[in-house]
Every structure is written in C-alpha cells, then in structure tokens.
mmCIF file of C-alpha atoms in Angstrom:
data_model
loop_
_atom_site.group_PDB
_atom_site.id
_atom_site.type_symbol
_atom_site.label_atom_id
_atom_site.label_comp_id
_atom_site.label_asym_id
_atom_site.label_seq_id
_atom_site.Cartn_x
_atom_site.Cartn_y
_atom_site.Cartn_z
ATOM 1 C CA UNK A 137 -0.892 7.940 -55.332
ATOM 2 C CA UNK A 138 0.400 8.007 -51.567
ATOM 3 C CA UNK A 139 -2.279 8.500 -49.036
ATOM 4 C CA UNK A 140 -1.842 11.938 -47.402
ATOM 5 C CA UNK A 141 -2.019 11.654 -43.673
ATOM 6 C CA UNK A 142 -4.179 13.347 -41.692
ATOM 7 C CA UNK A 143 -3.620 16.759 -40.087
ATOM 8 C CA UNK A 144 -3.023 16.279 -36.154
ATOM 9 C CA UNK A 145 -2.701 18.741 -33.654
ATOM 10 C CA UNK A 146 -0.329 19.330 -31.025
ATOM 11 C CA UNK A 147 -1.995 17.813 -28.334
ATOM 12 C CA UNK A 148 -2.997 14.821 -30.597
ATOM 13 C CA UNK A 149 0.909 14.177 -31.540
ATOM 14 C CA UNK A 150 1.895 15.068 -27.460
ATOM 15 C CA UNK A 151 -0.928 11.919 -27.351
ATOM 16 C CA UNK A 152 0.474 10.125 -29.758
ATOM 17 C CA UNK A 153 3.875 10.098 -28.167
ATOM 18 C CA UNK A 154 2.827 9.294 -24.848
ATOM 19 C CA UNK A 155 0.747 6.305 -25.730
ATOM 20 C CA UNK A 156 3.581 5.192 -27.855
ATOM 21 C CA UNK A 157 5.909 4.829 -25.451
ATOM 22 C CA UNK A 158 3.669 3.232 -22.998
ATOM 23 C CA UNK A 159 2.922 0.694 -25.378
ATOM 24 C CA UNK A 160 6.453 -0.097 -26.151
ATOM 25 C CA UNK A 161 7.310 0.416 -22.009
ATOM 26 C CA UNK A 162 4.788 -2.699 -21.385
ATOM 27 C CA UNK A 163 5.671 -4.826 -23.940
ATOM 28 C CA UNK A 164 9.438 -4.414 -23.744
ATOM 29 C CA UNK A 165 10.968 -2.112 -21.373
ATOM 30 C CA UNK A 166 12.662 1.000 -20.511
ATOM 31 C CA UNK A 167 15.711 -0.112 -21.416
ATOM 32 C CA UNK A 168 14.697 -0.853 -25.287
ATOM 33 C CA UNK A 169 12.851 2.088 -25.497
ATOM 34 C CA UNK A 170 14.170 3.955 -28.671
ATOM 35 C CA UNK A 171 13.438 6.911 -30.703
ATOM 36 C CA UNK A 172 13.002 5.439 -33.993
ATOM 37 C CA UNK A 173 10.222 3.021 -31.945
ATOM 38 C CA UNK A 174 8.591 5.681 -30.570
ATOM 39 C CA UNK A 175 8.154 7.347 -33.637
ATOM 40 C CA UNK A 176 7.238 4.369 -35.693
ATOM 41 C CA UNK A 177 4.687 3.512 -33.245
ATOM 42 C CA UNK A 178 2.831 6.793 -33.238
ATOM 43 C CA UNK A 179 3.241 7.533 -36.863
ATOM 44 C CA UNK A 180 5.099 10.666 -36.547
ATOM 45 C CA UNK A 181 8.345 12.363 -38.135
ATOM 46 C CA UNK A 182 11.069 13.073 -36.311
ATOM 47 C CA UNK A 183 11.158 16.458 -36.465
ATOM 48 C CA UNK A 184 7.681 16.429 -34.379
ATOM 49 C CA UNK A 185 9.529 14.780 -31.881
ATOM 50 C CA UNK A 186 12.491 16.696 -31.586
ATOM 51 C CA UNK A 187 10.324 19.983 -31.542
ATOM 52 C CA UNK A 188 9.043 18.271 -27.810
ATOM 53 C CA UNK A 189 11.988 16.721 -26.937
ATOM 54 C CA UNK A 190 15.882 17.277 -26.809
ATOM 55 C CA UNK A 191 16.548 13.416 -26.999
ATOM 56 C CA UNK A 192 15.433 10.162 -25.083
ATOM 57 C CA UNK A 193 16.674 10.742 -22.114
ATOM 58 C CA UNK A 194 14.759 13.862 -21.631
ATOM 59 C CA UNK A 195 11.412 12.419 -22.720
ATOM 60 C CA UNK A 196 12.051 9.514 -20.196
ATOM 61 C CA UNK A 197 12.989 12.088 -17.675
ATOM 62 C CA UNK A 198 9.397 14.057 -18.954
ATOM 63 C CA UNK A 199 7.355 10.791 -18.820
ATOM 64 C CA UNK A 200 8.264 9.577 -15.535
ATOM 65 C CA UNK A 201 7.310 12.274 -13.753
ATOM 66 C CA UNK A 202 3.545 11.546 -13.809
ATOM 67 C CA UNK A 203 4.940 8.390 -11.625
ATOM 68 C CA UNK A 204 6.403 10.687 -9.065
ATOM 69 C CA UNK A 205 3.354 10.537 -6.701
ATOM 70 C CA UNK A 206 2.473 6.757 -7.654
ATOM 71 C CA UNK A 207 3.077 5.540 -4.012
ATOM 72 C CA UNK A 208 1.971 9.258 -2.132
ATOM 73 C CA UNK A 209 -1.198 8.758 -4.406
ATOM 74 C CA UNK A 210 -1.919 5.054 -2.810
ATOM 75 C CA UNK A 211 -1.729 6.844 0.848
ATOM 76 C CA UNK A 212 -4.359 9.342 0.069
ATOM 77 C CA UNK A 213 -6.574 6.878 -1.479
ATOM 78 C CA UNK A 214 -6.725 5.156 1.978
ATOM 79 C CA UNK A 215 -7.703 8.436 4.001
ATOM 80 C CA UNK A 216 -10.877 7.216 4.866
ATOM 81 C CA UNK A 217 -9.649 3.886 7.053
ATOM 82 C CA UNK A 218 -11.004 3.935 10.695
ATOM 83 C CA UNK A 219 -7.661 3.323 12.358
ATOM 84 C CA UNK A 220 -4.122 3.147 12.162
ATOM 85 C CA UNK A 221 -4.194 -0.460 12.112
ATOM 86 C CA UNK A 222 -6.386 -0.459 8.950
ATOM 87 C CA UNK A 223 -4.588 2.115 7.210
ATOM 88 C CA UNK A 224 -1.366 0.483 7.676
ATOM 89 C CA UNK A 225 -3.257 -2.877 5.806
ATOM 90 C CA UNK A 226 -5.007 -1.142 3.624
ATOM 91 C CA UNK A 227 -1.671 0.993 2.193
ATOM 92 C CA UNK A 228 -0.056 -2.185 2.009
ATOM 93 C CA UNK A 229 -2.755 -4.126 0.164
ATOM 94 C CA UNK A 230 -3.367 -0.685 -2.197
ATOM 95 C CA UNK A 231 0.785 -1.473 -2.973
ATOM 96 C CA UNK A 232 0.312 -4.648 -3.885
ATOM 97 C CA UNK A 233 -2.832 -4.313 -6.133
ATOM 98 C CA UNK A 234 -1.521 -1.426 -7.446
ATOM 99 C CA UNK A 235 1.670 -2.657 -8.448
ATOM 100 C CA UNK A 236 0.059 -5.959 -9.618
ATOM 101 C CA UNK A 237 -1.936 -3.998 -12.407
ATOM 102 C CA UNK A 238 0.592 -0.980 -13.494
ATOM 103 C CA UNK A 239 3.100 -2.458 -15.807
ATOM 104 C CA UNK A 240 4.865 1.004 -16.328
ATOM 105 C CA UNK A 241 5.327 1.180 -12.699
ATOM 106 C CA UNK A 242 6.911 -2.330 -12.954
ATOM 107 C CA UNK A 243 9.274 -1.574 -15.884
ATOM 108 C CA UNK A 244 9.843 2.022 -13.739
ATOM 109 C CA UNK A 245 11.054 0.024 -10.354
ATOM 110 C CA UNK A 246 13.175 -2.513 -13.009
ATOM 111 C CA UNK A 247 14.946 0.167 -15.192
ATOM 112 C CA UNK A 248 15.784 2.011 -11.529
ATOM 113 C CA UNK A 249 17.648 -0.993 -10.480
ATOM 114 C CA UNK A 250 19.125 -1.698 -14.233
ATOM 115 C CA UNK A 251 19.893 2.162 -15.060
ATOM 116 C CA UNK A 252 22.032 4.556 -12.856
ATOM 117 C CA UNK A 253 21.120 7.654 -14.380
ATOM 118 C CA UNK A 254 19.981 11.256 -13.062
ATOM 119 C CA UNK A 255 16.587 9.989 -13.742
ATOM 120 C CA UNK A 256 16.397 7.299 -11.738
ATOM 121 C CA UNK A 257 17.718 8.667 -8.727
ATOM 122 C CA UNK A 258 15.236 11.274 -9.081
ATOM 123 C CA UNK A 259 12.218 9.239 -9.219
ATOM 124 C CA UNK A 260 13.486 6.410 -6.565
ATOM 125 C CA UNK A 261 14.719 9.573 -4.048
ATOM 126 C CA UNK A 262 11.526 11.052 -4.680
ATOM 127 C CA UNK A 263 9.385 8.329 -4.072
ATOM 128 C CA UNK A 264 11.977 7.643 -0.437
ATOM 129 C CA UNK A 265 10.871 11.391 0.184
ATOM 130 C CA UNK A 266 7.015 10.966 0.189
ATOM 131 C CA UNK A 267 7.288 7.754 2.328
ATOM 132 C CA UNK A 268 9.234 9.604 5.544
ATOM 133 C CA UNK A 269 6.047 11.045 7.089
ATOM 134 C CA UNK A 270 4.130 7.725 7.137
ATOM 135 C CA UNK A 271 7.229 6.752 8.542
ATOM 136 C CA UNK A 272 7.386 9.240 11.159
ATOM 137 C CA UNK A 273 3.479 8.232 12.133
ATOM 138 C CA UNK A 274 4.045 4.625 12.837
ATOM 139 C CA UNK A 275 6.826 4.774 13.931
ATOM 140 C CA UNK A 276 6.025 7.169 16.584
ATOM 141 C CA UNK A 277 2.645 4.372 17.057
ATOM 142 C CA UNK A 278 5.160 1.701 18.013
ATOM 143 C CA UNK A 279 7.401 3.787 19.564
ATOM 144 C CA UNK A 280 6.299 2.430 23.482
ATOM 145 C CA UNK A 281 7.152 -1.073 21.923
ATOM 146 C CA UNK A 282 10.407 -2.880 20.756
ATOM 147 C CA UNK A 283 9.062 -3.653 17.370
ATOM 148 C CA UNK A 284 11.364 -1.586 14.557
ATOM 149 C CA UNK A 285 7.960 -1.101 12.129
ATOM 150 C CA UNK A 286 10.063 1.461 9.613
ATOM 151 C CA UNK A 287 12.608 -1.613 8.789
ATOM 152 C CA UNK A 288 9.628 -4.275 9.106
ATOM 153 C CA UNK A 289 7.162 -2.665 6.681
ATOM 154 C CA UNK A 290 10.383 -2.108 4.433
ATOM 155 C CA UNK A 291 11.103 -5.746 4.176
ATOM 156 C CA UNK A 292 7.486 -6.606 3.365
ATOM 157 C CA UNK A 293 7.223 -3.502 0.621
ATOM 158 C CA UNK A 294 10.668 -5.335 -0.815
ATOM 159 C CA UNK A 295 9.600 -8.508 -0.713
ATOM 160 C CA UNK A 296 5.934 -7.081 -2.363
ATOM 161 C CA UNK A 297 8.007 -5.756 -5.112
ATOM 162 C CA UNK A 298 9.681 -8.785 -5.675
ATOM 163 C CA UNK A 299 7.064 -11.168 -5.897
ATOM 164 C CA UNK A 300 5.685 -8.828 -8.254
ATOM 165 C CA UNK A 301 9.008 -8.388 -10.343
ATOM 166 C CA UNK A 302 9.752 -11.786 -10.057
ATOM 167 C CA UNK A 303 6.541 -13.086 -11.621
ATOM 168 C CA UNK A 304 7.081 -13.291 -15.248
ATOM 169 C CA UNK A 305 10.333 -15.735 -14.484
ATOM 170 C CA UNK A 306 9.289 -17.935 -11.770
ATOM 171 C CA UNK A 307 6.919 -18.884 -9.238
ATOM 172 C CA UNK A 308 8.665 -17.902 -5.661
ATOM 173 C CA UNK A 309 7.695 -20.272 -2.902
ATOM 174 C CA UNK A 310 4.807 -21.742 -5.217
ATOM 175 C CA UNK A 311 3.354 -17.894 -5.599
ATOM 176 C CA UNK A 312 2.095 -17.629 -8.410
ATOM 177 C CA UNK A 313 0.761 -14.621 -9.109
ATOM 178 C CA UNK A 314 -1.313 -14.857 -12.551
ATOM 179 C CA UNK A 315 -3.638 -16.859 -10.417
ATOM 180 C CA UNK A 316 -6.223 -14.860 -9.176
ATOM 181 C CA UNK A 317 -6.221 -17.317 -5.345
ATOM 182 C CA UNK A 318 -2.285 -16.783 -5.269
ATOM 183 C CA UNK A 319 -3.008 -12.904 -5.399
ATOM 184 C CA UNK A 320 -5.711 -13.430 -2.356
ATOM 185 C CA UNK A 321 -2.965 -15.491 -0.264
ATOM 186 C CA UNK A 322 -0.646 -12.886 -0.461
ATOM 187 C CA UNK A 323 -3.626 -10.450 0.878
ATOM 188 C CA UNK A 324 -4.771 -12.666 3.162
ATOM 189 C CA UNK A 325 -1.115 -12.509 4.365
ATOM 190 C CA UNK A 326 -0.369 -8.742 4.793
ATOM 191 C CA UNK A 327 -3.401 -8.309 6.688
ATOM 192 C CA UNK A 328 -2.475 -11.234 9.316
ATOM 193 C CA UNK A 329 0.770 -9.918 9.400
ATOM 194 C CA UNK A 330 0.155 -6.542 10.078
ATOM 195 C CA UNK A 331 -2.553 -7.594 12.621
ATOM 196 C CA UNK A 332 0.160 -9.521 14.518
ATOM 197 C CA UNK A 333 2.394 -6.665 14.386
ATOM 198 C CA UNK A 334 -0.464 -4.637 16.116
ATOM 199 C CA UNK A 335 -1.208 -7.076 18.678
ATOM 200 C CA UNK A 336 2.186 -5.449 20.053
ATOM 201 C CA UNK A 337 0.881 -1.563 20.708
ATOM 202 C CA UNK A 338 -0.491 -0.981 24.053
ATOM 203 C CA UNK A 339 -4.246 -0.833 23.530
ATOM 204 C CA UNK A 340 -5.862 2.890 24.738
ATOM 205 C CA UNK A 341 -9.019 1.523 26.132
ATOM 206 C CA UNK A 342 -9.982 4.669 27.847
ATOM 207 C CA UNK A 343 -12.685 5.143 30.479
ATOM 208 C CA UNK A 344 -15.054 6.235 27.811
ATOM 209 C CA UNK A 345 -14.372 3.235 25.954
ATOM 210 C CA UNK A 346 -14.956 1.137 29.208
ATOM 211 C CA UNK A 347 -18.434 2.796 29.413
ATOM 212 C CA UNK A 348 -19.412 2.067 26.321
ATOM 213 C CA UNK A 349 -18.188 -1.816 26.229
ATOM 214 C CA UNK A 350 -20.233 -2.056 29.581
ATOM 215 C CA UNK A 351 -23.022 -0.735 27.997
ATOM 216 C CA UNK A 352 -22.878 -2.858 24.671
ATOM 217 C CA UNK A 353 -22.507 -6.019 27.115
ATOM 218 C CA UNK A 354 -25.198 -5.407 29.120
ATOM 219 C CA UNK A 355 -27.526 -5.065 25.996
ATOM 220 C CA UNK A 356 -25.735 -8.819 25.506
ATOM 221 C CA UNK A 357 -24.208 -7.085 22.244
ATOM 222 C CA UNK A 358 -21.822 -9.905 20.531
ATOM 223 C CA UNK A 359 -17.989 -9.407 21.594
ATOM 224 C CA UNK A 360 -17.444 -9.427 17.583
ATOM 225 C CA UNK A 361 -19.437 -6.305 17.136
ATOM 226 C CA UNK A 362 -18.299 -4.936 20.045
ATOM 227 C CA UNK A 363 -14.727 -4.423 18.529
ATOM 228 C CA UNK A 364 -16.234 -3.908 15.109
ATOM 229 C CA UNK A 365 -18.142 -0.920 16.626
ATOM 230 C CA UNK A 366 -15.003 0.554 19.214
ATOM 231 C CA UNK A 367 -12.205 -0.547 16.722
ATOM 232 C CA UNK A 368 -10.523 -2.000 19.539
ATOM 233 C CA UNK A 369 -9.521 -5.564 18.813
ATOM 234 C CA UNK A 370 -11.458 -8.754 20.132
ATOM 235 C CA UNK A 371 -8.142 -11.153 21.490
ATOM 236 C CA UNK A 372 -8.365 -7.661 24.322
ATOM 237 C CA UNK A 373 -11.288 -8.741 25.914
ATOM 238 C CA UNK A 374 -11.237 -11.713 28.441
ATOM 239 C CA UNK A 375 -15.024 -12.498 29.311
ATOM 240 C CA UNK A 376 -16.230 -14.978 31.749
ATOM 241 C CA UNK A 377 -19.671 -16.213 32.528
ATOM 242 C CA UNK A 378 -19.157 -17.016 35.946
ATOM 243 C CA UNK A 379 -18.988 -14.468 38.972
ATOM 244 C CA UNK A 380 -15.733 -15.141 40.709
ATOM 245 C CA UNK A 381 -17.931 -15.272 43.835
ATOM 246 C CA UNK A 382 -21.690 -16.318 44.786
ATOM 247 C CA UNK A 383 -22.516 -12.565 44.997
ATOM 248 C CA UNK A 384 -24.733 -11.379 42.296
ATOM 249 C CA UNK A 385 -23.234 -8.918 40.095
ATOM 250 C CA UNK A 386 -24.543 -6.846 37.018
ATOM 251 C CA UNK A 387 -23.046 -8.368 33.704
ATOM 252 C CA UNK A 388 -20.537 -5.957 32.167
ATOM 253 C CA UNK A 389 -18.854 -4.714 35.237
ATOM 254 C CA UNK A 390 -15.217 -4.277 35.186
ATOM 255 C CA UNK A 391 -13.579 -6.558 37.116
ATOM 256 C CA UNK A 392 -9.886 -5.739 35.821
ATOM 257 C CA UNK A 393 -7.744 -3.940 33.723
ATOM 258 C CA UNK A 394 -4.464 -4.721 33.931
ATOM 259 C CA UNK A 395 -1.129 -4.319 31.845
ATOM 260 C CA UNK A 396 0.273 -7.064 30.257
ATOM 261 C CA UNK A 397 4.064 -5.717 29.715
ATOM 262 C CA UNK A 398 5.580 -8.636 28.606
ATOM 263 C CA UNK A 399 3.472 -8.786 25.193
ATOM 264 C CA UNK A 400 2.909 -4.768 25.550
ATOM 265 C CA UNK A 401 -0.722 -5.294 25.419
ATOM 266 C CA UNK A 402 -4.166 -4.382 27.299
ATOM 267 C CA UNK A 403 -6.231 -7.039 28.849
ATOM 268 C CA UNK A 404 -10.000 -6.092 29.271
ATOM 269 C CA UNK A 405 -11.553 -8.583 32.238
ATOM 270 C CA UNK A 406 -15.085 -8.261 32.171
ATOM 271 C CA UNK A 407 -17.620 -11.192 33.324
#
C-alpha cells in the first residue's frame, strides 16, 4: 500500500519551495532552474505550486527580491567604522567575503549578465540605485583631489566580481580563490589599495588635533598609537629628534605645517 504523505501547511510548502530552488540555484543555476525540478525537489504537486505562483518567471521575479538589498545590507553592516577611510575598506572587504560565501548571489550576478529579462534589470538597476549615495559621499571626500574614486572603486567592485565568477574555471593571475591565503591576498590588497588612494585627500589636522598630538608626544606616546588614537594616518607626521638650532625647546612643539599640493597631502613637522 502507497505511503500517504504527510499533511504540510502553507508556510511549510512556501518553505519547501524556497529551499528547493536554492538548492537547485547552487548546484546548477538560474538558467536550469525548472518547474518540474522545483517540484520534484520539494516533494510537492503542481497544483501547490501554481496556487503561489503564475509560472517561473514570476517565482524568480518573487525569489530575487530578498537579494534586492544584498549590497545596501553590506553598507549598514559597516556603520560602526571610525572613518571614511575604514568604511570605504571595510565595504569593500564585506563585498568580497560576502560574495565569496553566497552562491545565490553568484548565480544572481551570472544569470543578470546571461538573461535580459524584466527581472534582471530590476534587480541589477536596483542594486545601481542603492550604491548612488555612497557614491555621492566619496566622491564629494575626493572631490579637492584629481582622483575619479566613483570609476576607481567601480573597477575594483568589477574586477571583485570577477575573480569571484571566474573561480570555478580558472585561476586568474595565479588567484586562486578556494585557498583560504589566496582569499587573504586579495584582502590584504583592497586595504593597501584603498589606503593609497587615501594618501591623496588633504588631511584635516585641525588645531584641536595639533593639541592633542603635542600632548600625546610629550607623554613620549608612540607615533603608531598616536594615529591609532586621532585616526589620522602615520606617513603625516615628520618627527625629528634634533632641534634645528642649539636652543632648547619642549618636545612636541609645532615647528610646521605646511601643504604639500603636489601629492594633495598634509605634512605634520614636529621635533
């Protein structure tokens, strides 16, 4: 005698459905995803589908959307960095890792490119639309400066997606990134990156900030803590040990402070 199966309810078929399709999304795609698969792989009849769904194309429109805010989501989770600088590395390293460990979100960015579809543009234009006011904030940070950081930080979000995309074919440039030290290379990489780019914003060392670096000096506080502590970065600070004259002078005093144009950066003279 055939096995009766058990009574589910709706939210445990809506459940059912869902992790379906993600199943069948990681292991082979958007583009393969099928009815008949879905339903075979949660156990369901078709008629518990179609009571949810029109067709395919409406569940895929339905499924993505919990994607919508993938990338907005990665932003907020960084609120709490201390500056812009680290925000701007830590949204970019949050992409990466992200990315690295979401295999919908993979499949998502792959059937985008592969599928020209009322869905797609949605989700791509919608994910454009939550990146314009990060773009509006740096930009208008490097806006006393000649570098273009909206067209920069889209080549290295590209070129994060395809290193990502690209893994399961090939290494690219020797990357490879199912090895745990090839992932920290690529880290290690962002965060020099972006740290050069910063190098490039006029520093606002402030009076108040002067104070306070006198005061940490003259309690022969370490230069390395002292931009830990201000968030203003150590290659800004020029110390010397000797007085540029035989007259005694208190250590800490500011001797300078002077404008370097040419590499749009504050120098910080103290001795």
């Amino acid at each position: 005698m055939k096995e009766r199966r058990k009574r589910r309810s709706a939210k445990d078929i809506k459940e059912s459905i869902i992790n379906a399709a993600t199943h069948l999304i990681e292991t082979e795609g958007f583009s393969n995803l099928t009815v008949t698969g879905i339903m075979r792989q949660a156990e369901i009849e078709p008629v518990q589908f179609y009571n949810r769904y029109d067709d395919l194309n409406r569940f895929i429109d339905e499924y993505v959307k919990k994607y919508d805010y993938w990338f907005s989501d990665i932003v907020k989770s960084q609120k709490q960095s201390s500056n812009d600088k680290e925000l701007y590395i830590n949204i970019l390293i949050g992409l990466f890792q992200s990315l690295s460990g979401n295999k919908v979100m993979q499949e998502l960015l792959k059937w985008e490119l592969a599928s020209n579809n009322e869905t797609s543009q949605r989700t791509a234009q919608l994910r454009e639309l939550h990146t314009l006011p990060l773009c509006q904030k740096f930009s208008n940070i490097f806006s006393n400066t000649d570098i273009d950081i909206v067209t920069i930080s889209a080549l290295i979000i590209g070129g994060i997606y395809y290193l990502i995309l690209h893994d399961k074919l090939s290494t690219f440039s020797g990357i490879d990134l199912k090895k745990e030290s090839d992932k920290q290379k690529v880290i290690k990489a962002i965060s020099k990156l972006s740290d050069i780019l910063f190098t490039f914003i006029p520093s606002s060392i402030t009076k108040e900030n002067i104070d306070i670096i006198i005061k940490m000096r003259e309690d022969n506080i370490p230069v390395e803590k002292i931009a830990y502590y201000t968030g203003i970065p150590q290659r800004n600070y020029c110390f010397y040990l000797k007085y540029p004259s035989n007259e005694e002078k208190p250590i800490g005093r500011v001797y300078s402070l002077t404008k370097n144009l040419l590499f749009h950066k504050t120098t910080l003279f103290l001795y």
